[in-house]
Coordinates of C-alpha atoms and ligand atoms in Angstrom, one line a residue:
X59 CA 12.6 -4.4 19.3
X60 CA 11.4 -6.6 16.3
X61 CA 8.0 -5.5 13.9
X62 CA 7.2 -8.9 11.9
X63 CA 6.4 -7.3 8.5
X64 CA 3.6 -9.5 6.2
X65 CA 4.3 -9.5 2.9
X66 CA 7.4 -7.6 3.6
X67 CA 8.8 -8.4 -0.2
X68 CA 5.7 -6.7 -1.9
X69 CA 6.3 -3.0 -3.0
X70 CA 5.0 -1.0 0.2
X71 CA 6.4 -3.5 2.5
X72 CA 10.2 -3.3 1.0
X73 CA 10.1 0.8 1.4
X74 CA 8.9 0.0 4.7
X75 CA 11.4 -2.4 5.9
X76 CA 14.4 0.0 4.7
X77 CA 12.6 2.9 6.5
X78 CA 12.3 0.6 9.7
X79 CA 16.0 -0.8 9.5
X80 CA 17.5 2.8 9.1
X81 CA 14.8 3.5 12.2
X82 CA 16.9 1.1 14.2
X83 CA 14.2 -1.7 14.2
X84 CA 14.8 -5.5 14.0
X85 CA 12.7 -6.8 10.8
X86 CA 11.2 -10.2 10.3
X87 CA 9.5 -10.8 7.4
X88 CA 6.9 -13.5 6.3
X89 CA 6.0 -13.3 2.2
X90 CA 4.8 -16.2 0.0
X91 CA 6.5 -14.6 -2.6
X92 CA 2.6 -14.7 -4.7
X93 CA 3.4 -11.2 -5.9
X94 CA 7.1 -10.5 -5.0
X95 CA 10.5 -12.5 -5.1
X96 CA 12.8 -12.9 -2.3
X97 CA 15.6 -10.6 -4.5
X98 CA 13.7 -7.5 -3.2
X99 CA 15.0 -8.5 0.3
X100 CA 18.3 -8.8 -0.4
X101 CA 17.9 -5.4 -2.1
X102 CA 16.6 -4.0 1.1
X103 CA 19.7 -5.2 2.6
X104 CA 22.0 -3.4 -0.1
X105 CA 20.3 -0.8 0.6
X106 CA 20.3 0.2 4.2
X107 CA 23.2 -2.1 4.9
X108 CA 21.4 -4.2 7.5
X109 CA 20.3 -7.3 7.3
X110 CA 16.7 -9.1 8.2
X111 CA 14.7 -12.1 9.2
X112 CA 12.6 -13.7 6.5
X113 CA 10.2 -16.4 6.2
X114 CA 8.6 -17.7 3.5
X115 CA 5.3 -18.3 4.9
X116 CA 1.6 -18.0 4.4
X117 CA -0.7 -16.1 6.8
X118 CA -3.3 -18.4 6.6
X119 CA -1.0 -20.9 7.9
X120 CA -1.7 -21.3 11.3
X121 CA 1.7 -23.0 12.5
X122 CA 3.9 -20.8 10.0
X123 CA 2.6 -18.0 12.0
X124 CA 2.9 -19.4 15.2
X125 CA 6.2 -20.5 14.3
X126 CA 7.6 -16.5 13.9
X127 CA 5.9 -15.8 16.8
X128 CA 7.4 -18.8 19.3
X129 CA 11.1 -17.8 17.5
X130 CA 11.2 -14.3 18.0
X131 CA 9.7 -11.9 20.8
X132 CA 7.4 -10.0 18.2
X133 CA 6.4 -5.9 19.3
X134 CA 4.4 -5.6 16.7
X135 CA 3.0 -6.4 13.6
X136 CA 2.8 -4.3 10.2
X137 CA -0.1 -6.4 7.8
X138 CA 0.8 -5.5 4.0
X139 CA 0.3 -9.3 3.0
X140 CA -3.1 -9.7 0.8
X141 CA -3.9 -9.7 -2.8
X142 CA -4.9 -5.9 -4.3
X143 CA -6.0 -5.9 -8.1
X144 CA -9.2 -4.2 -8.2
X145 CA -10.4 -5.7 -11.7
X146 CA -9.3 -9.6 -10.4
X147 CA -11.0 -9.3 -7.5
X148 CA -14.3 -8.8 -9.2
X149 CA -13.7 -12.2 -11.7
X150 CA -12.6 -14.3 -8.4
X151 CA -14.1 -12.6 -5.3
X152 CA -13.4 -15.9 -3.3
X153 CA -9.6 -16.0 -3.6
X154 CA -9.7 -12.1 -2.5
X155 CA -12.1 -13.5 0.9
X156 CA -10.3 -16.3 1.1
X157 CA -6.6 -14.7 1.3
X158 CA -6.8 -11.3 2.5
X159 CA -9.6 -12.0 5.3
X160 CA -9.5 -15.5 6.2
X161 CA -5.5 -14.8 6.0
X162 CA -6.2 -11.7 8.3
X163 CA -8.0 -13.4 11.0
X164 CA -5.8 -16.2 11.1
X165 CA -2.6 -14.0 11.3
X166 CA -4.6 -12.1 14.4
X167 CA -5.5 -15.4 15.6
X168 CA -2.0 -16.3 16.2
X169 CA -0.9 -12.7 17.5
X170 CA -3.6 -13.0 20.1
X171 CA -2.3 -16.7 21.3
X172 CA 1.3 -15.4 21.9
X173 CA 0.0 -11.8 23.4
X174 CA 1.5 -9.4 20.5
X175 CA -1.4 -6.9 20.5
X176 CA 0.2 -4.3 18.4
X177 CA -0.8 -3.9 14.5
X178 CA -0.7 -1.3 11.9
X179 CA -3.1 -2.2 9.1
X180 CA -3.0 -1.7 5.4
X181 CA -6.3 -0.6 4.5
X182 CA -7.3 1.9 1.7
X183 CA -8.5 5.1 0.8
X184 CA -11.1 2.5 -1.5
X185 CA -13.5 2.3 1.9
X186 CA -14.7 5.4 2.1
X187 CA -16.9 5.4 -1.3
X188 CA -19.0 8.3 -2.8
X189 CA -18.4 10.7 0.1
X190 CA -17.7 14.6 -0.1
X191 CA -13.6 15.5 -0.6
X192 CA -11.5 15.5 0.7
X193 CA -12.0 12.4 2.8
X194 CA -11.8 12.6 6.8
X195 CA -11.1 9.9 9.2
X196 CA -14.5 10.6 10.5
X197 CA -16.6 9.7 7.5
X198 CA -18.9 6.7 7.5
X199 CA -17.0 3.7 5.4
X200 CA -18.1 0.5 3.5
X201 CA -20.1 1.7 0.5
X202 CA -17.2 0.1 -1.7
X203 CA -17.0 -0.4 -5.0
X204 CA -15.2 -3.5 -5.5
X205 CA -14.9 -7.1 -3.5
X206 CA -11.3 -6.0 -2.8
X207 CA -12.3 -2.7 -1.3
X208 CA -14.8 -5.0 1.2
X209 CA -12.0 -7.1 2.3
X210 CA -10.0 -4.5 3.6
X211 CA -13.5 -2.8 5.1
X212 CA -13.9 -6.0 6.7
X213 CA -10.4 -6.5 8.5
X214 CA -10.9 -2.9 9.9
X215 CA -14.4 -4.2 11.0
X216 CA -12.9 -7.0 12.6
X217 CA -10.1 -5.6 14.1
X218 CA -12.7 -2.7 15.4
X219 CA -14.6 -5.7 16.9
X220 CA -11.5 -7.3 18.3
X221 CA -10.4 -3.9 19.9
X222 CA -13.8 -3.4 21.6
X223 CA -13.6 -7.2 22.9
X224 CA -9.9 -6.6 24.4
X225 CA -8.9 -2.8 24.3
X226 CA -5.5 -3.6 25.2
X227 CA -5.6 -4.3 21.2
X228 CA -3.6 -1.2 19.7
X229 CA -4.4 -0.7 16.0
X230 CA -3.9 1.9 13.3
X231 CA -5.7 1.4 10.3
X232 CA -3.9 3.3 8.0
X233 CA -5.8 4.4 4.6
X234 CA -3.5 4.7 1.5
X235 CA -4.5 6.6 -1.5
X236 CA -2.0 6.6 -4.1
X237 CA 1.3 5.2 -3.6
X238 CA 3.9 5.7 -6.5
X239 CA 7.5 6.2 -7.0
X240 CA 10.6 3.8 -6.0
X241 CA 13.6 4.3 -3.3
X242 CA 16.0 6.8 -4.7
X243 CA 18.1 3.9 -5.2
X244 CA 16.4 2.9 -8.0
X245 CA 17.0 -0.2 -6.8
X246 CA 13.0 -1.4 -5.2
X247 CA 10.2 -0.1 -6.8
X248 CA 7.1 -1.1 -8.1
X249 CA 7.1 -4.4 -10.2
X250 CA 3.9 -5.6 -11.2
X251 CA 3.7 -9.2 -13.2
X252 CA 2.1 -8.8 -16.5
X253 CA 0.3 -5.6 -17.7
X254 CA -0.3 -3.4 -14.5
X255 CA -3.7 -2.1 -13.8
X256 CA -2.5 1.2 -11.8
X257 CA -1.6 4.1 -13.9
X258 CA 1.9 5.0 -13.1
X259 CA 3.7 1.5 -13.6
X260 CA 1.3 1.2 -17.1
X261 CA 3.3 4.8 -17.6
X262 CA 6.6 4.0 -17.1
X263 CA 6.1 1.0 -19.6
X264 CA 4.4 3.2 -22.0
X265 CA 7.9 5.2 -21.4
X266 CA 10.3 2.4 -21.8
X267 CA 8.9 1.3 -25.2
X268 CA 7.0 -2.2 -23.7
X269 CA 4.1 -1.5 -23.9
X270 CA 2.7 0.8 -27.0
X271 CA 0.3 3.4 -25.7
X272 CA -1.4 4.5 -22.5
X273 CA -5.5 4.7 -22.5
X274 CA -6.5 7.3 -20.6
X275 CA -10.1 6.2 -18.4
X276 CA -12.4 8.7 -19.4
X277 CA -12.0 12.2 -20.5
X278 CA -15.8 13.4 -19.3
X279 CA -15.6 14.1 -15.5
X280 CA -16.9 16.8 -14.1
X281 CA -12.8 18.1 -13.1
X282 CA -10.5 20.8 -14.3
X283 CA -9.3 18.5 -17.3
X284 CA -12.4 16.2 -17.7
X285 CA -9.8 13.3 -16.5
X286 CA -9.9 11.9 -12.8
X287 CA -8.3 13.5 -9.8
X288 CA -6.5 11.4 -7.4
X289 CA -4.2 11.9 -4.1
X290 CA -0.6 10.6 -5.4
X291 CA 2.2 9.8 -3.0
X292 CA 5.7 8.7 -2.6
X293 CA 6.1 5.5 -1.5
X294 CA 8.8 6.5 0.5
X295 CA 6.8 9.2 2.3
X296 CA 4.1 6.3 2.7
X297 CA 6.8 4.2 4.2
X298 CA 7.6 6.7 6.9
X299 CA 4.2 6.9 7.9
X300 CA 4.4 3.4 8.9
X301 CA 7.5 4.3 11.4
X302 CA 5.3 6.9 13.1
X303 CA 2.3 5.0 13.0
X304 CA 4.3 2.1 14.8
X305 CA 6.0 4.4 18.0
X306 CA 2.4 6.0 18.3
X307 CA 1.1 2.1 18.7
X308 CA 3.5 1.7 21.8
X309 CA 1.9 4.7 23.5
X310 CA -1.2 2.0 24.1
X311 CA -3.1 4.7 20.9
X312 CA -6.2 1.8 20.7
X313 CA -7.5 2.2 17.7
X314 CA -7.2 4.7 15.3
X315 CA -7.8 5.2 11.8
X316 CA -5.1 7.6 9.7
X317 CA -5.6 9.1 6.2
X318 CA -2.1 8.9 4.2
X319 CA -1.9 11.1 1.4
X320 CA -1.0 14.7 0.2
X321 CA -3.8 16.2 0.2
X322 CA -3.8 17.3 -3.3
X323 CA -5.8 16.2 -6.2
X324 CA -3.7 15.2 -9.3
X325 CA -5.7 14.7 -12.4
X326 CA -4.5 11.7 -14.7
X327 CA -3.2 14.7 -17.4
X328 CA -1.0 16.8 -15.2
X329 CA 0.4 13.3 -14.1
X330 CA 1.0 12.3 -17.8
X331 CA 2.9 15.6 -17.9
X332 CA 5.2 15.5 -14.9
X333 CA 6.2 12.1 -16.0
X334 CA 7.1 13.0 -19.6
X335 CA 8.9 16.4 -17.5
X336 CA 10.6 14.0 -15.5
X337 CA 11.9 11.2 -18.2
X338 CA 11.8 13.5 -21.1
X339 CA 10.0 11.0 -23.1
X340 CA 7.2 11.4 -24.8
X341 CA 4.1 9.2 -24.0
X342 CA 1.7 7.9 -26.5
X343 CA -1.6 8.6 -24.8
X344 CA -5.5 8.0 -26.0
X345 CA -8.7 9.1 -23.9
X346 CA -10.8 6.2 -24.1
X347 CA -14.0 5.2 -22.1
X348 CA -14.6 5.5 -18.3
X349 CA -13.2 2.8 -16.0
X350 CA -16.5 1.2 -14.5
X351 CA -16.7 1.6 -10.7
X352 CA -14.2 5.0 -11.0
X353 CA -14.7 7.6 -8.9
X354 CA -14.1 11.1 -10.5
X355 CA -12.6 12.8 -7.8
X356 CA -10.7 11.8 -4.1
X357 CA -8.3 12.9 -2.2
X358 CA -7.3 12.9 1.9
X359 CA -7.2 15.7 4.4
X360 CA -4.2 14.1 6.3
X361 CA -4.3 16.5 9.1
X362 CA -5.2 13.8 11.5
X363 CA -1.3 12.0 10.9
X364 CA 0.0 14.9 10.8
X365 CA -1.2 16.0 14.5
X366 CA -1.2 12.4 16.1
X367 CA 1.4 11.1 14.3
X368 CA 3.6 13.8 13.5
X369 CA 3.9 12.5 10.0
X370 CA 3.3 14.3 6.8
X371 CA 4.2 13.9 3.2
X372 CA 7.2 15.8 2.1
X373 CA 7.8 14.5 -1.4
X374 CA 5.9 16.1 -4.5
X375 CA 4.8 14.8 -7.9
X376 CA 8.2 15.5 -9.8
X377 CA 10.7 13.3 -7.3
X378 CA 7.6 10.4 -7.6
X379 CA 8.1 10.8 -11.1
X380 CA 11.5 11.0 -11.6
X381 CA 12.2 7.9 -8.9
X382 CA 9.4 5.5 -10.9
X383 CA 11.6 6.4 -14.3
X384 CA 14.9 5.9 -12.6
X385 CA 13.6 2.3 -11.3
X386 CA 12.3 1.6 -14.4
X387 CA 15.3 2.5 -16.7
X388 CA 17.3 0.8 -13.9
X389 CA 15.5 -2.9 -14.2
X390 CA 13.4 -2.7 -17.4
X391 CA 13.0 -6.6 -16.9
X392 CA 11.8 -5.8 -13.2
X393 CA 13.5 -8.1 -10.1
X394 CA 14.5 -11.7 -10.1
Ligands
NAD1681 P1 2.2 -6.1 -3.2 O1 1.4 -7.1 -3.9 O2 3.4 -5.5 -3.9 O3 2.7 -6.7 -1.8 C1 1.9 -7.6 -1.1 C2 2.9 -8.7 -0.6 O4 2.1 -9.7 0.2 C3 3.5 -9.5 -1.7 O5 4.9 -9.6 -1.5 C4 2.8 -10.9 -1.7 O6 3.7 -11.9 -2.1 C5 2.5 -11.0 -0.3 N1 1.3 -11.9 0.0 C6 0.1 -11.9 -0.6 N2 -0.7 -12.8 0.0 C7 0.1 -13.4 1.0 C8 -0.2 -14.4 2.0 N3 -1.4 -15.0 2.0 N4 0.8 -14.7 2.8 C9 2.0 -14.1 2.8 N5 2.3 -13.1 1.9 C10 1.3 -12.8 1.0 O7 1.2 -5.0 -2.8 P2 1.5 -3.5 -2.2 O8 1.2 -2.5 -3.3 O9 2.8 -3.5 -1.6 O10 0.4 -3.4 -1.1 C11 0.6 -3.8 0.2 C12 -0.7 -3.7 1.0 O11 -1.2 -2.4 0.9 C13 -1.8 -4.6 0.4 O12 -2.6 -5.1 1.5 C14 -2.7 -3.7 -0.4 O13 -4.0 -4.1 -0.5 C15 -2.6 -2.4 0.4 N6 -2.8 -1.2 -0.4 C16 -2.1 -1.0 -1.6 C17 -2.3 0.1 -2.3 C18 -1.6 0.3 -3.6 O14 -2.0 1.1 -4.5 N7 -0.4 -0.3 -3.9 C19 -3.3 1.0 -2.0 C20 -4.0 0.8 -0.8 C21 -3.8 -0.3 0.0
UDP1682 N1 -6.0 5.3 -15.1 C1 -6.0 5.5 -16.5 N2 -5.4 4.6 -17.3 C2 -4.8 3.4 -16.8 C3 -4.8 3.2 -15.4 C4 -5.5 4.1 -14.6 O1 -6.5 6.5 -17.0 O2 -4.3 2.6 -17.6 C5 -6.6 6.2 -14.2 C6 -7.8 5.7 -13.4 O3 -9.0 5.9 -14.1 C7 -7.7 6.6 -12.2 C8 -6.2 6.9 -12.0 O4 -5.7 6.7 -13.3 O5 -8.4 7.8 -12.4 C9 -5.5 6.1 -11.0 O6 -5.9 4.8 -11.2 P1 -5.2 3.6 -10.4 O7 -5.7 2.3 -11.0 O8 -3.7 3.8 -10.5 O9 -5.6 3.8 -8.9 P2 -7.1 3.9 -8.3 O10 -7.3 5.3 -7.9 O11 -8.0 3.3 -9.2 O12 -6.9 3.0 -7.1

């Protein structure tokens, strides 16, 4: 039973491939290596002992696709590849478009030619906007802040309209909110190029000494601390979710959307605090202006995976913590 894995190499997709190898699945992966290097794979093999597939090919390449699908007998499909900085997206809008939906389609495209109908989707918490917390599956989405929010509200708009034109389509848009923390290993974890944008790999450079001090996004919200509250979660408990979500896609589910998160609200200071409990380092923090487009306050109500898929999170704040620091002391120079 193979899943083809896009963008397989990236940091969701590697926790995922160990969690589907030690599941018993077969793994292909296709990655162009635009925000990973092919080292993580080889680390997913260390790790679980297995070995998989890979590719080095573009989802928007029509014949790199067909390529993995003519060569092996695809189940289904688990879509991580596309490009995710918020801020970026906003300076080059096109090259967002371009790559994660034009990329999308074609990618669906070329499932549809060789009949693989099965796909779990990478979408975000990001599409469900200003509405009341905590979140529900059930909540109108698409009043998003950012052009990389609207590509993934697109894909699940067009895989909504690609399920209603062939409902033998079975698709679970799965909505992320905060994934951080590495395998236990300490040996994949998250490894952004250049200065990250997302809190907890800024923090656990802040930690290690490479990058001076931490500016906290406004300390004015209307929350317990003044800071924003988010819905943090291991990586590993994210990559789980994916296993479920992928069995439940062979019961013919059509499609369904699945919140993946605690269901707690973190604010940015109590995570400052279990990191520094964590590493025992103390973090060189300011409270500087608010992050424009910021939301004060989300977080899921993950009751719908936890009845449909049987999933729910079982890793709290200190072991995502403590895992980011141990992958960070582990390769302070990241993966080559
Ligand atoms: P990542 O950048 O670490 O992984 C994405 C992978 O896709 C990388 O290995 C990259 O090389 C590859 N890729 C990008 N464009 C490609 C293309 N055209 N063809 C082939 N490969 C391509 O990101 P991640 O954090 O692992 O996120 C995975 C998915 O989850 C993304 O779609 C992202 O938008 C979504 N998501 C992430 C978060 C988060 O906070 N990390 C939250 C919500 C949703
Ligand atoms: N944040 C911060 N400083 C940083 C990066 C992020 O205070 O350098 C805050 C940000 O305002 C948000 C939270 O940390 O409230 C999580 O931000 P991140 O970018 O990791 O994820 P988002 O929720 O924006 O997708």
């Amino acid at each position: 039973m193979k899943i083809l894995v896009t963008g397989g190499a990236g940091y969701i997709g590697s926790h995922t491939c160990v969690e589907l190898l030690e599941a018993g699945w077969e793994v292909v992966v296709a990655d162009n290596y635009s925000n990973s290097v092919p080292a993580v794979l080889d680390r997913v093999e260390a790790i679980t002992g297995k070995t998989l597939q890979r590719y080095e090919a573009d989802i928007r390449d029509r014949s790199a696709m067909d390529r993995i699908f003519e060569e092996n007998e695809i189940q289904a499909v688990i879509h991580f590849a596309g490009l995710k900085a918020v801020g970026e997206s906003t300076r080059i809008p096109l090259a967002y478009y371009e790559n994660n939906v034009y990329g999308s389609v074609v990618l669906f495209e070329s499932m549809a030619a060789h009949g693989c109908k099965n796909i779990v989707f990478s979408s975000s918490a990001t599409v469900y906007g200003n509405n009341p917390i905590p979140y529900e599956e059930t909540m109108p989405v698409g009043d998003v802040s950012s052009p990389y929010g609207r590509t993934k509200y697109f894909i699940e708009e067009i895989l909504g309209d690609l399920y209603r034109s062939d409902p033998d389509w079975s698709i679970s848009l799965l909505r992320y909110f905060n994934p951080i923390g590495a395998h236990e290993s300490g040996l994949i974890g998250e490894d952004p190029n250049g200065i990250p944008n997302n809190l907890m790999p800024y923090i656990s450079r802040v930690a290690i000494g490479k990058l001076p001090l931490l500016t906290v996004f406004g300390g004015d919200y209307d929350t317990k601390d003044g800071t924003c509250i988010r819905d943090y979660i291991h990586v590993v408990d994210l990559a789980k979710a994916h296993v479920c979500a992928v069995r439940k896609l062979m019961d013919g589910s059509g499609l369904q959307a699945y919140n993946i998160g605690n269901g707690k609200g973190y604010s940015v200071l109590d995570i400052i605090h279990a990191f520094e409990k964590a590493s025992g380092v103390k973090l060189s923090y300011v409270i500087g202006d608010r992050r424009p487009g910021d939301l004060p306050a989300f977080y899921a109500d993950a009751s719908k995976a936890n009845r449909e898929l049987g999933w729910c999170a079982a890793l709290d704040i200190d072991k995502m913590c403590l895992d980011t620091w141990n992958f960070q002391t582990k390769n302070p120079d990241g993966i080559h």
